[in-house]
């Protein structure tokens, strides 16, 4: 219960920081980004000539499709995205994404834990783009605890939101930054530059190279209508993708971020958590996301500590 309170407190703290950031972000001094303190949603420039930039000048698989219809992300493009991995036959089997919201808390989807209930078998990789070649910018953590929304229901994926606490905080860098959780006052429907990212796959295997794709927010009533999701969309969901399909999140992208750029500044809001979809990239079956904004507010109520331990 205490964990729930702590988690909510950090969400709220984030709001205060973000208001300051809204006015301070333009012309930000990047040196201030050497720790996470006081900043979120910003891409810090990656040092230009360090060996960690190993693939900038190489021929790499930019342009190949994975997040269905997406392209390979450049290093440190989304410095708050994390890979949730389990030990199986080999270590480092990616199965879900997540977003770093403080130096030790990651927001993800509750359904990521349906099949993985033993958190001692799980690890989180932060600051990577290529999972099999994470580079010195990446950090790996074990989990201290996982808390699920108390109303999470695996049958209809209602309240598909969870928080993971890392066993030790991460240090922010060019590769690792915090996501800005969208506050209730943000007019998400007015944001137009929205992106998804993840290591999920079209086929059975998850991707090594982080994929990204631009998506459109889709009206919720249309998304819930009879020839679309026919009532399966919850009031606290967001739909994003394209009416004709083709570009979408897919298996293994769950828990990862739907992000929109602020309309008047250069930082990004975490507006959604990848939750479900029927198939991937099918027409009239866009990705469905848990709206973080909705749970920002619910966090006030949940602050009584009713997050449920996994
Ligand atoms: C979608 O339709 C179902 C069934 O009518 C309803 O329970 C749900 O609240 C609707 N969702 C939205 C976003 O309106």
Tab-separated table of C-alpha atoms and ligand atoms in Angstrom:
chain	number	residue	atom	x	y	z
A	1	UNK	CA	0.000	0.000	0.000
A	2	UNK	CA	2.792	2.397	0.852
A	3	UNK	CA	4.240	1.750	-2.569
A	4	UNK	CA	1.042	2.937	-4.173
A	5	UNK	CA	1.198	6.165	-2.266
A	6	UNK	CA	4.788	6.722	-3.262
A	7	UNK	CA	4.011	6.078	-6.892
A	8	UNK	CA	1.135	8.489	-6.929
A	9	UNK	CA	3.196	11.082	-5.155
A	10	UNK	CA	5.787	10.938	-7.896
A	11	UNK	CA	3.117	11.310	-10.565
A	12	UNK	CA	1.835	14.422	-8.863
A	13	UNK	CA	5.294	15.762	-8.327
A	14	UNK	CA	5.802	15.356	-12.036
A	15	UNK	CA	2.937	17.746	-12.715
A	16	UNK	CA	4.576	20.532	-10.816
A	17	UNK	CA	7.859	19.982	-12.541
A	18	UNK	CA	6.163	19.998	-15.911
A	19	UNK	CA	4.520	23.362	-15.433
A	20	UNK	CA	7.893	24.831	-14.801
A	21	UNK	CA	9.272	22.974	-17.756
A	22	UNK	CA	6.592	24.358	-20.050
A	23	UNK	CA	8.064	27.814	-19.724
A	24	UNK	CA	11.668	26.827	-19.242
A	25	UNK	CA	12.158	24.233	-21.938
A	26	UNK	CA	12.943	26.521	-24.841
A	27	UNK	CA	16.600	27.277	-24.925
A	28	UNK	CA	17.189	24.667	-22.239
A	29	UNK	CA	20.746	24.275	-21.138
A	30	UNK	CA	21.537	20.654	-21.928
A	31	UNK	CA	24.059	20.504	-19.131
A	32	UNK	CA	21.115	20.566	-16.761
A	33	UNK	CA	20.050	17.226	-18.194
A	34	UNK	CA	22.965	15.397	-16.657
A	35	UNK	CA	20.527	14.230	-13.961
A	36	UNK	CA	16.775	13.599	-14.235
A	37	UNK	CA	15.919	16.366	-11.835
A	38	UNK	CA	13.451	18.956	-13.033
A	39	UNK	CA	13.132	17.750	-16.607
A	40	UNK	CA	11.096	15.306	-18.654
A	41	UNK	CA	9.999	14.654	-22.209
A	42	UNK	CA	13.143	16.067	-23.800
A	43	UNK	CA	15.607	14.442	-26.115
A	44	UNK	CA	19.108	15.366	-25.106
A	45	UNK	CA	21.622	15.576	-27.956
A	46	UNK	CA	23.773	12.485	-28.144
A	47	UNK	CA	27.499	13.314	-28.050
A	48	UNK	CA	28.480	13.484	-31.702
A	49	UNK	CA	31.717	11.540	-31.924
A	50	UNK	CA	31.600	8.996	-29.151
A	51	UNK	CA	32.076	5.306	-29.874
A	52	UNK	CA	28.550	4.707	-28.572
A	53	UNK	CA	27.283	6.180	-31.820
A	54	UNK	CA	28.392	3.024	-33.490
A	55	UNK	CA	25.691	2.774	-36.048
A	56	UNK	CA	25.042	6.320	-37.177
A	57	UNK	CA	27.405	6.093	-40.104
A	58	UNK	CA	26.854	2.403	-40.739
A	59	UNK	CA	24.446	0.927	-43.125
A	60	UNK	CA	21.719	-0.125	-40.776
A	61	UNK	CA	18.177	-1.275	-41.139
A	62	UNK	CA	16.488	2.119	-41.221
A	63	UNK	CA	13.430	1.802	-43.342
A	64	UNK	CA	12.643	-1.789	-42.528
A	65	UNK	CA	9.250	-2.301	-41.041
A	66	UNK	CA	8.538	-3.662	-37.619
A	67	UNK	CA	6.210	-1.803	-35.256
A	68	UNK	CA	4.026	-2.646	-38.214
A	69	UNK	CA	4.758	0.003	-40.825
A	70	UNK	CA	7.372	1.849	-38.783
A	71	UNK	CA	11.080	2.537	-39.208
A	72	UNK	CA	14.174	1.937	-37.101
A	73	UNK	CA	14.585	4.661	-34.490
A	74	UNK	CA	17.823	6.577	-34.150
A	75	UNK	CA	19.772	6.201	-30.956
A	76	UNK	CA	18.250	8.011	-27.934
A	77	UNK	CA	15.186	9.121	-29.912
A	78	UNK	CA	12.838	8.140	-27.087
A	79	UNK	CA	15.095	8.171	-24.031
A	80	UNK	CA	12.309	7.180	-21.599
A	81	UNK	CA	11.332	3.950	-23.350
A	82	UNK	CA	12.310	0.729	-21.565
A	83	UNK	CA	12.373	-2.939	-22.562
A	84	UNK	CA	10.870	-5.408	-20.108
A	85	UNK	CA	12.629	-8.764	-20.424
A	86	UNK	CA	12.317	-12.202	-18.888
A	87	UNK	CA	14.778	-14.990	-18.516
A	88	UNK	CA	13.762	-17.888	-20.659
A	89	UNK	CA	15.884	-20.164	-22.734
A	90	UNK	CA	18.172	-17.165	-23.186
A	91	UNK	CA	18.406	-13.997	-21.155
A	92	UNK	CA	17.057	-10.870	-22.702
A	93	UNK	CA	13.794	-11.988	-24.089
A	94	UNK	CA	11.876	-8.831	-24.623
A	95	UNK	CA	8.136	-9.109	-23.996
A	96	UNK	CA	6.805	-5.627	-23.178
A	97	UNK	CA	7.703	-1.962	-23.229
A	98	UNK	CA	7.343	0.739	-20.605
A	99	UNK	CA	8.162	4.369	-19.880
A	100	UNK	CA	10.459	5.750	-17.218
A	101	UNK	CA	8.521	8.367	-15.233
A	102	UNK	CA	10.945	8.876	-12.342
A	103	UNK	CA	14.458	7.601	-11.820
A	104	UNK	CA	13.014	4.433	-10.267
A	105	UNK	CA	9.424	4.043	-11.496
A	106	UNK	CA	8.302	2.738	-14.873
A	107	UNK	CA	4.753	2.975	-16.196
A	108	UNK	CA	3.552	-0.024	-18.202
A	109	UNK	CA	0.487	-2.151	-18.981
A	110	UNK	CA	-0.948	-4.467	-16.321
A	111	UNK	CA	-1.488	-7.240	-18.874
A	112	UNK	CA	2.283	-7.536	-19.320
A	113	UNK	CA	2.269	-9.534	-16.076
A	114	UNK	CA	-0.506	-11.966	-17.031
A	115	UNK	CA	2.096	-14.554	-18.036
A	116	UNK	CA	5.019	-13.364	-15.924
A	117	UNK	CA	4.143	-13.240	-12.262
A	118	UNK	CA	7.572	-13.994	-10.795
A	119	UNK	CA	9.318	-10.641	-10.794
A	120	UNK	CA	12.653	-12.189	-9.821
A	121	UNK	CA	12.774	-13.496	-13.410
A	122	UNK	CA	12.315	-10.036	-14.930
A	123	UNK	CA	14.707	-7.263	-15.892
A	124	UNK	CA	14.302	-3.799	-17.312
A	125	UNK	CA	16.673	-2.343	-19.902
A	126	UNK	CA	16.740	1.446	-20.131
A	127	UNK	CA	18.631	3.603	-22.642
A	128	UNK	CA	18.952	1.020	-25.426
A	129	UNK	CA	17.972	1.140	-29.088
A	130	UNK	CA	19.431	-2.172	-30.244
A	131	UNK	CA	18.531	-4.815	-27.659
A	132	UNK	CA	21.293	-7.203	-28.673
A	133	UNK	CA	23.896	-4.444	-28.705
A	134	UNK	CA	22.690	-2.037	-26.044
A	135	UNK	CA	25.917	-0.034	-25.801
A	136	UNK	CA	27.332	1.879	-22.838
A	137	UNK	CA	24.315	4.227	-22.725
A	138	UNK	CA	22.073	1.400	-21.499
A	139	UNK	CA	21.385	0.443	-17.903
A	140	UNK	CA	19.760	-2.759	-16.651
A	141	UNK	CA	17.745	-3.066	-13.453
A	142	UNK	CA	15.881	-5.769	-11.618
A	143	UNK	CA	12.466	-5.111	-10.149
A	144	UNK	CA	11.760	-4.294	-6.541
A	145	UNK	CA	8.007	-4.508	-6.986
A	146	UNK	CA	5.154	-4.324	-9.457
A	147	UNK	CA	1.774	-2.791	-8.619
A	148	UNK	CA	-1.319	-3.165	-10.785
A	149	UNK	CA	-4.390	-1.006	-10.958
A	150	UNK	CA	-6.839	-2.588	-8.477
A	151	UNK	CA	-9.573	-2.814	-11.121
A	152	UNK	CA	-7.386	-4.352	-13.803
A	153	UNK	CA	-9.292	-7.154	-15.518
A	154	UNK	CA	-7.513	-9.468	-17.938
A	155	UNK	CA	-10.768	-10.473	-19.644
A	156	UNK	CA	-11.617	-7.085	-21.131
A	157	UNK	CA	-8.303	-5.315	-20.455
A	158	UNK	CA	-10.003	-2.687	-18.355
A	159	UNK	CA	-7.682	-0.502	-16.252
A	160	UNK	CA	-4.662	-1.880	-18.083
A	161	UNK	CA	-2.022	0.082	-16.195
A	162	UNK	CA	0.776	-0.898	-13.814
A	163	UNK	CA	3.863	0.564	-12.188
A	164	UNK	CA	7.220	-1.137	-11.750
A	165	UNK	CA	9.727	-0.017	-9.161
A	166	UNK	CA	13.341	-0.622	-10.127
A	167	UNK	CA	15.684	-2.118	-7.555
A	168	UNK	CA	17.956	0.918	-7.931
A	169	UNK	CA	17.371	4.309	-9.553
A	170	UNK	CA	18.882	4.970	-12.984
A	171	UNK	CA	21.133	7.902	-13.792
A	172	UNK	CA	19.861	10.219	-16.489
A	173	UNK	CA	22.038	10.897	-19.518
A	174	UNK	CA	21.690	11.583	-23.232
A	175	UNK	CA	20.291	8.063	-23.479
A	176	UNK	CA	18.047	8.066	-20.430
A	177	UNK	CA	15.466	10.752	-19.669
A	178	UNK	CA	12.079	10.782	-17.944
A	179	UNK	CA	8.747	10.800	-19.755
A	180	UNK	CA	6.301	13.632	-18.963
A	181	UNK	CA	3.002	12.041	-17.917
A	182	UNK	CA	0.162	14.012	-19.527
A	183	UNK	CA	-1.758	15.951	-16.855
A	184	UNK	CA	-5.596	16.091	-16.892
A	185	UNK	CA	-5.542	19.678	-18.158
A	186	UNK	CA	-3.659	18.790	-21.352
A	187	UNK	CA	-5.908	18.851	-24.432
A	188	UNK	CA	-4.622	15.614	-25.902
A	189	UNK	CA	-7.022	15.643	-28.879
A	190	UNK	CA	-5.398	18.885	-30.059
A	191	UNK	CA	-1.961	17.317	-30.306
A	192	UNK	CA	-1.080	16.252	-33.825
A	193	UNK	CA	2.505	14.990	-33.799
A	194	UNK	CA	2.017	11.623	-32.111
A	195	UNK	CA	4.303	8.596	-32.257
A	196	UNK	CA	4.501	5.043	-31.014
A	197	UNK	CA	7.684	3.073	-30.427
A	198	UNK	CA	8.583	-0.445	-29.413
A	199	UNK	CA	10.480	-3.667	-30.034
A	200	UNK	CA	7.346	-5.643	-30.801
A	201	UNK	CA	7.080	-7.828	-33.848
A	202	UNK	CA	4.843	-8.783	-36.679
A	203	UNK	CA	6.027	-12.356	-36.616
A	204	UNK	CA	6.818	-14.526	-33.579
A	205	UNK	CA	10.158	-12.912	-32.862
A	206	UNK	CA	10.538	-9.498	-31.252
A	207	UNK	CA	12.710	-6.904	-32.912
A	208	UNK	CA	16.273	-6.064	-32.015
A	209	UNK	CA	16.054	-2.499	-33.328
A	210	UNK	CA	13.569	-0.103	-31.708
A	211	UNK	CA	10.859	0.775	-34.223
A	212	UNK	CA	8.898	4.007	-34.336
A	213	UNK	CA	5.909	5.232	-36.315
A	214	UNK	CA	3.824	8.370	-36.531
A	215	UNK	CA	0.144	7.776	-35.763
A	216	UNK	CA	-3.073	9.778	-35.720
A	217	UNK	CA	-5.336	9.984	-32.708
A	218	UNK	CA	-8.707	8.533	-33.688
A	219	UNK	CA	-12.023	9.716	-32.287
A	220	UNK	CA	-13.075	7.416	-29.439
A	221	UNK	CA	-16.726	7.139	-30.453
A	222	UNK	CA	-15.751	6.180	-33.990
A	223	UNK	CA	-13.234	3.685	-32.599
A	224	UNK	CA	-15.929	2.162	-30.362
A	225	UNK	CA	-18.559	2.020	-33.112
A	226	UNK	CA	-20.081	-1.208	-34.445
A	227	UNK	CA	-17.842	-1.701	-37.477
A	228	UNK	CA	-14.710	-0.796	-35.472
A	229	UNK	CA	-14.253	-2.089	-31.909
A	230	UNK	CA	-17.971	-2.552	-31.260
A	231	UNK	CA	-18.050	-1.487	-27.618
A	232	UNK	CA	-14.684	-2.865	-26.472
A	233	UNK	CA	-13.111	0.564	-25.997
A	234	UNK	CA	-13.129	1.914	-22.441
A	235	UNK	CA	-13.811	5.565	-21.663
A	236	UNK	CA	-10.215	5.991	-20.417
A	237	UNK	CA	-8.677	4.588	-23.622
A	238	UNK	CA	-7.183	6.376	-26.615
A	239	UNK	CA	-7.257	4.971	-30.142
A	240	UNK	CA	-4.377	5.753	-32.476
A	241	UNK	CA	-3.276	4.562	-35.873
A	242	UNK	CA	-4.952	4.927	-39.250
A	243	UNK	CA	-8.486	4.026	-40.381
A	244	UNK	CA	-7.000	1.995	-43.234
A	245	UNK	CA	-4.595	0.166	-40.864
A	246	UNK	CA	-1.068	-0.532	-42.165
A	247	UNK	CA	0.773	1.295	-39.366
A	248	UNK	CA	0.204	0.043	-35.838
A	249	UNK	CA	1.632	-1.318	-32.632
A	250	UNK	CA	1.745	-5.094	-32.269
A	251	UNK	CA	2.640	-7.921	-29.914
A	252	UNK	CA	5.609	-7.031	-27.726
A	253	UNK	CA	4.832	-3.326	-27.969
A	254	UNK	CA	2.418	-3.592	-25.041
A	255	UNK	CA	3.152	-1.312	-22.131
A	256	UNK	CA	5.161	1.005	-24.369
A	257	UNK	CA	4.424	4.665	-24.990
A	258	UNK	CA	2.096	6.654	-27.207
A	259	UNK	CA	3.752	10.059	-27.242
A	260	UNK	CA	2.679	13.432	-28.582
A	261	UNK	CA	4.772	16.526	-28.996
A	262	UNK	CA	3.547	19.625	-27.188
A	263	UNK	CA	2.005	22.167	-29.554
A	264	UNK	CA	4.093	25.079	-28.366
A	265	UNK	CA	7.340	23.558	-27.129
A	266	UNK	CA	9.815	20.901	-28.138
A	267	UNK	CA	9.067	18.301	-25.503
A	268	UNK	CA	6.941	15.185	-25.592
A	269	UNK	CA	4.007	14.035	-23.491
A	270	UNK	CA	3.401	10.426	-22.567
A	271	UNK	CA	-0.322	10.283	-23.410
A	272	UNK	CA	-0.941	6.532	-23.676
A	273	UNK	CA	0.232	3.049	-22.752
A	274	UNK	CA	-0.060	0.409	-25.484
A	275	UNK	CA	-2.893	-1.882	-24.364
A	276	UNK	CA	-4.567	-3.924	-27.105
A	277	UNK	CA	-5.643	-4.260	-30.705
A	278	UNK	CA	-7.404	-6.848	-32.825
A	279	UNK	CA	-4.640	-8.271	-34.918
A	280	UNK	CA	-2.128	-5.641	-35.938
A	281	UNK	CA	-2.444	-2.905	-38.550
A	282	UNK	CA	-5.866	-4.052	-39.754
A	283	UNK	CA	-8.323	-1.543	-41.151
A	284	UNK	CA	-10.710	-0.142	-38.508
A	285	UNK	CA	-8.744	-1.925	-35.762
A	286	UNK	CA	-6.245	0.695	-34.626
A	287	UNK	CA	-4.130	0.360	-31.497
A	288	UNK	CA	-5.941	0.976	-28.212
A	289	UNK	CA	-4.007	2.726	-25.458
A	290	UNK	CA	-4.640	3.387	-21.765
A	291	UNK	CA	-4.809	7.170	-21.404
A	292	UNK	CA	-2.245	8.238	-18.820
A	293	UNK	CA	-4.061	11.526	-18.362
A	294	UNK	CA	-7.068	9.687	-16.986
A	295	UNK	CA	-4.984	7.927	-14.347
A	296	UNK	CA	-3.152	11.048	-13.389
A	297	UNK	CA	-6.434	12.209	-11.927
A	298	UNK	CA	-7.377	8.774	-10.591
A	299	UNK	CA	-3.999	8.842	-8.912
A	300	UNK	CA	-5.447	11.278	-6.404
A	301	UNK	CA	-7.990	8.656	-5.344
A	302	UNK	CA	-5.591	5.750	-5.689
A	303	UNK	CA	-3.290	7.688	-3.450
A	304	UNK	CA	-5.087	6.024	-0.560
A	305	UNK	CA	-2.812	3.195	-1.460
A	306	UNK	CA	-5.092	0.758	-3.226
A	307	UNK	CA	-2.651	-0.171	-6.006
A	308	UNK	CA	-2.600	-3.950	-5.906
A	309	UNK	CA	0.655	-5.841	-5.593
A	310	UNK	CA	1.306	-8.378	-8.340
B	1	LIG	C1	-18.008	1.757	-25.877
B	1	LIG	O1	-19.204	1.056	-25.885
B	1	LIG	C2	-19.455	0.294	-24.720
B	1	LIG	C3	-20.720	-0.505	-24.932
B	1	LIG	O2	-21.731	0.320	-25.396
B	1	LIG	C4	-19.528	1.201	-23.508
B	1	LIG	O3	-19.704	0.440	-22.327
B	1	LIG	C5	-18.209	1.994	-23.407
B	1	LIG	O4	-18.258	2.898	-22.340
B	1	LIG	C6	-17.994	2.729	-24.711
B	1	LIG	N1	-16.723	3.420	-24.690
B	1	LIG	C7	-16.615	4.705	-24.951
B	1	LIG	C8	-15.249	5.248	-25.068
B	1	LIG	O5	-17.549	5.448	-25.093
